[in-house]
mmCIF file of C-alpha atoms in Angstrom:
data_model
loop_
_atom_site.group_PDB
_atom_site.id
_atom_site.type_symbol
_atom_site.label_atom_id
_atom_site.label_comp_id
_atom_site.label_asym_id
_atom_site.label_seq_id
_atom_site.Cartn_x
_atom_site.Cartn_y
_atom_site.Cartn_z
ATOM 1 C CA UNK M 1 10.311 -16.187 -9.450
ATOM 2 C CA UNK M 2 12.782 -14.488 -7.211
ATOM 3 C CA UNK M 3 12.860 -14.942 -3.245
ATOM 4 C CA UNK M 4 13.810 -11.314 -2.954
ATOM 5 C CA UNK M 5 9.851 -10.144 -3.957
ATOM 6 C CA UNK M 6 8.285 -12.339 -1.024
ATOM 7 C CA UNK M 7 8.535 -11.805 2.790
ATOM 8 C CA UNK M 8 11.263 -13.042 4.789
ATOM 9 C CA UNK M 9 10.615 -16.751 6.819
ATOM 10 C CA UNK M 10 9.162 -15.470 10.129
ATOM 11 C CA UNK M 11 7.241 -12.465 8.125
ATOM 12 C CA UNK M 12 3.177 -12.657 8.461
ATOM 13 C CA UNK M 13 1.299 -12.407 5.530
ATOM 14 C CA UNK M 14 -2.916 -11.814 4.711
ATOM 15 C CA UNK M 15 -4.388 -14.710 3.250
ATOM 16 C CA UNK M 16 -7.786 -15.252 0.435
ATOM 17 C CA UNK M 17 -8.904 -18.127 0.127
ATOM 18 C CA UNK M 18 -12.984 -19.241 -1.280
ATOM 19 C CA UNK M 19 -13.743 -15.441 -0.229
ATOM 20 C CA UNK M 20 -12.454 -15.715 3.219
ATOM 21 C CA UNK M 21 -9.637 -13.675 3.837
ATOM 22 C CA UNK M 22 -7.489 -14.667 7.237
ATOM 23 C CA UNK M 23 -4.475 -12.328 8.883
ATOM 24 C CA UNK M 24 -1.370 -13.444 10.908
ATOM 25 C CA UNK M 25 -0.485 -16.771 8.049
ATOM 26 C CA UNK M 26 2.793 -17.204 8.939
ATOM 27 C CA UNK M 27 6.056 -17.509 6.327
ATOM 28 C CA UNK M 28 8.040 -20.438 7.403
ATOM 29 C CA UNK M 29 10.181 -21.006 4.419
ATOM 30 C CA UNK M 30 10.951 -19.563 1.076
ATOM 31 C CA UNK M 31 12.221 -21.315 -1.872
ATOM 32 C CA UNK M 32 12.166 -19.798 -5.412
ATOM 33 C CA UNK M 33 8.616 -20.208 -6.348
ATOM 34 C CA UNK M 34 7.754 -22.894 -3.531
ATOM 35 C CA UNK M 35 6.978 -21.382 0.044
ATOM 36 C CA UNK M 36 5.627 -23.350 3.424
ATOM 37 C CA UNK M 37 2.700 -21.301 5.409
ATOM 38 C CA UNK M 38 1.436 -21.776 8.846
ATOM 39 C CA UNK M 39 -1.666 -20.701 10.139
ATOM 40 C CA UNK M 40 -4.454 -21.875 12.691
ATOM 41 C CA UNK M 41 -5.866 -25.164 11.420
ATOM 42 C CA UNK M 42 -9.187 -23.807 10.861
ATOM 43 C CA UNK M 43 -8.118 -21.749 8.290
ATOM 44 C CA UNK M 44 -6.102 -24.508 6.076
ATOM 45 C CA UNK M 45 -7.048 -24.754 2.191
ATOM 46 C CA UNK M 46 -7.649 -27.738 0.671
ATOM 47 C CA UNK M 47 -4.606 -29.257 -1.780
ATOM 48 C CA UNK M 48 -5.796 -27.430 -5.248
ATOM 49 C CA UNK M 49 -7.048 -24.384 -3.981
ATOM 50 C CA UNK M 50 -6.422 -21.383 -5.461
ATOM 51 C CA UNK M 51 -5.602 -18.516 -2.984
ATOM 52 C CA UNK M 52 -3.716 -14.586 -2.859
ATOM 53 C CA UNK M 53 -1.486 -13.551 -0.904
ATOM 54 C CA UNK M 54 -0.832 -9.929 0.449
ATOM 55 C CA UNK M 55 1.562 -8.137 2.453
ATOM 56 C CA UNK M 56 2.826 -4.013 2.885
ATOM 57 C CA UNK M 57 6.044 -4.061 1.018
ATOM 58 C CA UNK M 58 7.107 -0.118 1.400
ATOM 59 C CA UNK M 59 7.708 1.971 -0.429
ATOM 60 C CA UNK M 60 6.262 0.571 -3.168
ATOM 61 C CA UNK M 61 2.892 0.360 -0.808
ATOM 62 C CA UNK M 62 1.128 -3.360 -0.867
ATOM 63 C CA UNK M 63 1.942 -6.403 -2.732
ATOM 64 C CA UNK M 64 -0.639 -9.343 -4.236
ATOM 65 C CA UNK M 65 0.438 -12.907 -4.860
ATOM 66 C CA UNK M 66 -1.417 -15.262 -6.412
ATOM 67 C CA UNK M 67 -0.655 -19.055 -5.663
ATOM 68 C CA UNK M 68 -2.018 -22.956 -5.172
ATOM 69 C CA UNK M 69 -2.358 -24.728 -2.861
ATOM 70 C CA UNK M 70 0.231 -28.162 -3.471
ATOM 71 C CA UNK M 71 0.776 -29.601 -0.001
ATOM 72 C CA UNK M 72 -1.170 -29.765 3.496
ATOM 73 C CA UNK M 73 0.977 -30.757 6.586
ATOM 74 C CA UNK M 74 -1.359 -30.097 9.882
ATOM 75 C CA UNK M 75 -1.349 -26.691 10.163
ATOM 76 C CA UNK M 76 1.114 -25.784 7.546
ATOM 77 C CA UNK M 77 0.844 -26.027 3.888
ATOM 78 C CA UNK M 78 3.104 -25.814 0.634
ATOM 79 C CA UNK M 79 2.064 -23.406 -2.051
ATOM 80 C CA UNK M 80 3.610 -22.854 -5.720
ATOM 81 C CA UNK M 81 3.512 -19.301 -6.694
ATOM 82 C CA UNK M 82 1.495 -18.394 -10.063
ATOM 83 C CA UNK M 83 3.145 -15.501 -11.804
ATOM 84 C CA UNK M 84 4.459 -12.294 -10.455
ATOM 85 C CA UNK M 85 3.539 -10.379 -7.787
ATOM 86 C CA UNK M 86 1.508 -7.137 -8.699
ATOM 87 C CA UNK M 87 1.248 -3.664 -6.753
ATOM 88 C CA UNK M 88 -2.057 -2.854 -5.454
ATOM 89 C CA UNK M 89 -1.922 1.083 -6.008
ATOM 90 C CA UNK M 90 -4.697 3.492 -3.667
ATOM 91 C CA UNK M 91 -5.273 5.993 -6.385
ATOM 92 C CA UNK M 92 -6.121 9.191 -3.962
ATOM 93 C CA UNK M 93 -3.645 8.557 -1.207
ATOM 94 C CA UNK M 94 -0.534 7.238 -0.431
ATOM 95 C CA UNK M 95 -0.242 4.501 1.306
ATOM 96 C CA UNK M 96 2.901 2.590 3.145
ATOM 97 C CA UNK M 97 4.483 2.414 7.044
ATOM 98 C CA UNK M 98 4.404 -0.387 8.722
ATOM 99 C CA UNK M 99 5.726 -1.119 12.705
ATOM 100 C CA UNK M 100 4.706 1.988 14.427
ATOM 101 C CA UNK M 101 2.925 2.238 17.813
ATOM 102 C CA UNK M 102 -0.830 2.853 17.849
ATOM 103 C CA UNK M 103 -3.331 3.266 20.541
ATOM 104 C CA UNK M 104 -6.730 2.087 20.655
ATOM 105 C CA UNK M 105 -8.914 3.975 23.000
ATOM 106 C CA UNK M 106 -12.921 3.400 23.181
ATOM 107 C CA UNK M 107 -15.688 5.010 25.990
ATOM 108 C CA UNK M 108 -15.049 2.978 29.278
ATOM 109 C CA UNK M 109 -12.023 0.686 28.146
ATOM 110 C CA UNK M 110 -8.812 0.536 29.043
ATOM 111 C CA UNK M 111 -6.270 1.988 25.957
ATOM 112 C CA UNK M 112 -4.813 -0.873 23.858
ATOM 113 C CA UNK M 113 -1.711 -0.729 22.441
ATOM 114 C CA UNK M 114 -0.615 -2.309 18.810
ATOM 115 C CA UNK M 115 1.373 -2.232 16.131
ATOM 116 C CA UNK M 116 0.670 -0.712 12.581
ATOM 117 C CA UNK M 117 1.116 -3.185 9.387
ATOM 118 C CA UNK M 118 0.061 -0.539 7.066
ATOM 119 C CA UNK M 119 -0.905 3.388 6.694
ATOM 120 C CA UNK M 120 -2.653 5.761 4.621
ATOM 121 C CA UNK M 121 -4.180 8.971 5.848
ATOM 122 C CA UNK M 122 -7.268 7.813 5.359
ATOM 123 C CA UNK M 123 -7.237 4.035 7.141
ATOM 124 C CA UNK M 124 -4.906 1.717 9.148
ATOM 125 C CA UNK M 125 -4.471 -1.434 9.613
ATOM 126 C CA UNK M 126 -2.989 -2.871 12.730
ATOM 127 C CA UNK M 127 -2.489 -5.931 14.762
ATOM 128 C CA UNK M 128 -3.423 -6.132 18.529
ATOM 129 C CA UNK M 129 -3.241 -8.727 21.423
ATOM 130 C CA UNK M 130 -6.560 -9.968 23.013
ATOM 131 C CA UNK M 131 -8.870 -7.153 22.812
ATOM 132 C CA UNK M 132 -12.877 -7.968 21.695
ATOM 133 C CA UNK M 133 -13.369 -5.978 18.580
ATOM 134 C CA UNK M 134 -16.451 -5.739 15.863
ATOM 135 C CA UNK M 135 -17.013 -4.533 12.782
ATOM 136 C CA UNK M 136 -18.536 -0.501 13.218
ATOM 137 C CA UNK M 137 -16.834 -0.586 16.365
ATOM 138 C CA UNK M 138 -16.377 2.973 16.989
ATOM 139 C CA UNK M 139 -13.114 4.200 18.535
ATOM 140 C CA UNK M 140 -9.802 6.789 18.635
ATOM 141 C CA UNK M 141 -6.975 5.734 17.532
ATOM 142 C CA UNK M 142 -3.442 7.493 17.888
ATOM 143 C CA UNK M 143 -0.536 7.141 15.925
ATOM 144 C CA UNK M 144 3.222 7.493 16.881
ATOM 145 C CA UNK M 145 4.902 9.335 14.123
ATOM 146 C CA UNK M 146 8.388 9.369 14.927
ATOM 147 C CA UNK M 147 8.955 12.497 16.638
ATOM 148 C CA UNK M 148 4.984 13.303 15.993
ATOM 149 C CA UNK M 149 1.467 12.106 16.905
ATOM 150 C CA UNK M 150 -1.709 11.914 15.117
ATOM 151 C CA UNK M 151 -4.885 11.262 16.550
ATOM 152 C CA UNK M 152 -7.829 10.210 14.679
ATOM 153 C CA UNK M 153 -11.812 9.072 15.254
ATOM 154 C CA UNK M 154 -12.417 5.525 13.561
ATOM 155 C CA UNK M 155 -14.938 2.977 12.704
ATOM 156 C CA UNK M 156 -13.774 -0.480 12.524
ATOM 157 C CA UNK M 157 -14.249 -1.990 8.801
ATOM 158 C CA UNK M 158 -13.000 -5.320 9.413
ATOM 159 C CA UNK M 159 -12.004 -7.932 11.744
ATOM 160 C CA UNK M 160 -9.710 -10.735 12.044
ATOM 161 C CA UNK M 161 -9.293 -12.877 14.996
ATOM 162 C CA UNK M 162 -7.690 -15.853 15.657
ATOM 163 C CA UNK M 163 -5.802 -17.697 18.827
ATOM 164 C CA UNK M 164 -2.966 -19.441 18.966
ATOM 165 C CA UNK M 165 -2.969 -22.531 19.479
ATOM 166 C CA UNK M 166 -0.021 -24.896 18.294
ATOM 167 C CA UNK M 167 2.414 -25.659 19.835
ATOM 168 C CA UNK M 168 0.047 -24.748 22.930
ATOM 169 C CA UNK M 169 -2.886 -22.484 23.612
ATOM 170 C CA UNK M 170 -2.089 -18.622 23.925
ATOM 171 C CA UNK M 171 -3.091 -15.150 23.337
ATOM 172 C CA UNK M 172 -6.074 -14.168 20.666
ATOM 173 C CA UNK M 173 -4.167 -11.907 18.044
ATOM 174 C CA UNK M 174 -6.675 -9.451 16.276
ATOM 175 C CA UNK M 175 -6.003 -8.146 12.917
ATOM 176 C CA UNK M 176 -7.958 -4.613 12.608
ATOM 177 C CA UNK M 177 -8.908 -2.346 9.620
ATOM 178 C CA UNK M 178 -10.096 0.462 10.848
ATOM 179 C CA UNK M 179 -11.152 4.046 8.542
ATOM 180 C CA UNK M 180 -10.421 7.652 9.595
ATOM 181 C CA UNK M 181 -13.398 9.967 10.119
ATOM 182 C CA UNK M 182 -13.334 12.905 7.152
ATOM 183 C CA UNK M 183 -13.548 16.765 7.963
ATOM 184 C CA UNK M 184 -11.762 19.682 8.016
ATOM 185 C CA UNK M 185 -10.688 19.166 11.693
ATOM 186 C CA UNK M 186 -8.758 15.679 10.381
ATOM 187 C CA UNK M 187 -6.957 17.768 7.222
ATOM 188 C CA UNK M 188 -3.614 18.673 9.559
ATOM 189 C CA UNK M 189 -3.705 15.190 10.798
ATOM 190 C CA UNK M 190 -3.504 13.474 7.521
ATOM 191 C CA UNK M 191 -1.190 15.946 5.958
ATOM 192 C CA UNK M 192 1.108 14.736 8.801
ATOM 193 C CA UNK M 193 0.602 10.606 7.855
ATOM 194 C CA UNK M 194 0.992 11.179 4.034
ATOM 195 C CA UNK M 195 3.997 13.364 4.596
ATOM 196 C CA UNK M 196 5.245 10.903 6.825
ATOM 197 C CA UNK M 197 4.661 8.000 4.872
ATOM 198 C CA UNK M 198 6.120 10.038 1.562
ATOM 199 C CA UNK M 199 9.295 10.952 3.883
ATOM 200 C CA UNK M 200 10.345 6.996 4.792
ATOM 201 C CA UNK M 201 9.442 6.267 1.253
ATOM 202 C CA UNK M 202 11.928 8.652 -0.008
ATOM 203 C CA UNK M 203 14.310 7.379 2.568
ATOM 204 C CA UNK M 204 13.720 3.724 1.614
ATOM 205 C CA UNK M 205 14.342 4.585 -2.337
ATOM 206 C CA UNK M 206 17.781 6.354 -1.227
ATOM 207 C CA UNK M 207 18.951 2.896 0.189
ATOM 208 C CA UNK M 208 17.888 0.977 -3.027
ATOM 209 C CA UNK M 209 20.406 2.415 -4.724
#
């Protein structure tokens, strides 16, 4: 297993594990197919348990790991890696981005600002700081695009929330998936993400080589 298909030490990563699937595990080390996690302590496997990993890995869109668990240390654990790591392909859009700005704005709140983890012009998903969030949560969400901006009505699909708290207490980070409302009005919008998307893709290829 190569180090150079996993995420960098300090790089967070989505973690299933018995059906439960938590955001914001931390990657504290890397070693061939050995790798140290941290996460809250609520959320720590058992030794034995069998769990995937998943992370946006452009341009090639999102990546799937599976692994075990071998080692539990507090709030870290080891895993061994099981195999290779597979693409998980979206089969009617593209998908891919990862960093940008986005604004969350809801009826009588104040705007919240995050950052995108992945894109598709049909959903996001995005990581904020302290905001109270459920699922069908209805909202607008706008999207820095470079140069551009896309604005879209959402309903929250899923939410993951979790504070810090090791080495001390701290903020509540919020992991949000969140899908695009469809219609006509939305078509110039999401002609703007997947051409977007395809351009940094295109981009990323040319420095592959």
């Amino acid at each position: 297993m190569s180090t150079s298909m996993l995420p960098p030490a300090g790089s967070y990563l989505e973690m299933t594990s018995d059906g439960e699937t938590v955001s914001e595990v931390r990657v504290v080390q890397t070693s061939g197919s050995i790798a140290t996690l941290s996460m809250a302590l609520i959320y720590v496997p058992s030794v034995k348990s069998k769990i995937e990993l998943r992370w946006a890995a452009p341009p090639r869109g999102r990546m799937c790991q599976a692994a075990e668990v071998t080692a539990v240390d507090g709030n870290r654990i080891e895993i061994r890696l099981s195999g290779e790591p597979t693409v998980e392909q979206m089969r009617s859009y593209v998908r891919g981005g990862g960093g940008e700005t986005i604004t969350m704005i809801r009826p009588g709140q104040e705007p919240a600002r995050g950052v995108v983890h992945d894109l598709s012009e049909r959903a996001v998903r995005a990581h904020f700081t302290d905001v109270e969030l459920e699922d069908g949560d209805a909202m607008t969400v706008r999207i820095a695009l470079g140069d551009e901006e896309v604005a879209f009505p959402a309903t929250v699909l899923k939410v993951s929330s979790m504070r810090q708290r090791v080495p001390v207490e701290g903020p509540m980070s919020v992991e949000m998936v969140a899908v695009f409302a469809e219609g006509p009005k939305n078509e110039s919008q999401a002609t703007l993400v997947r051409r977007y998307i395809m351009r940094h893709q295109l981009l990323s290829r040319r420095r592959d080589y």
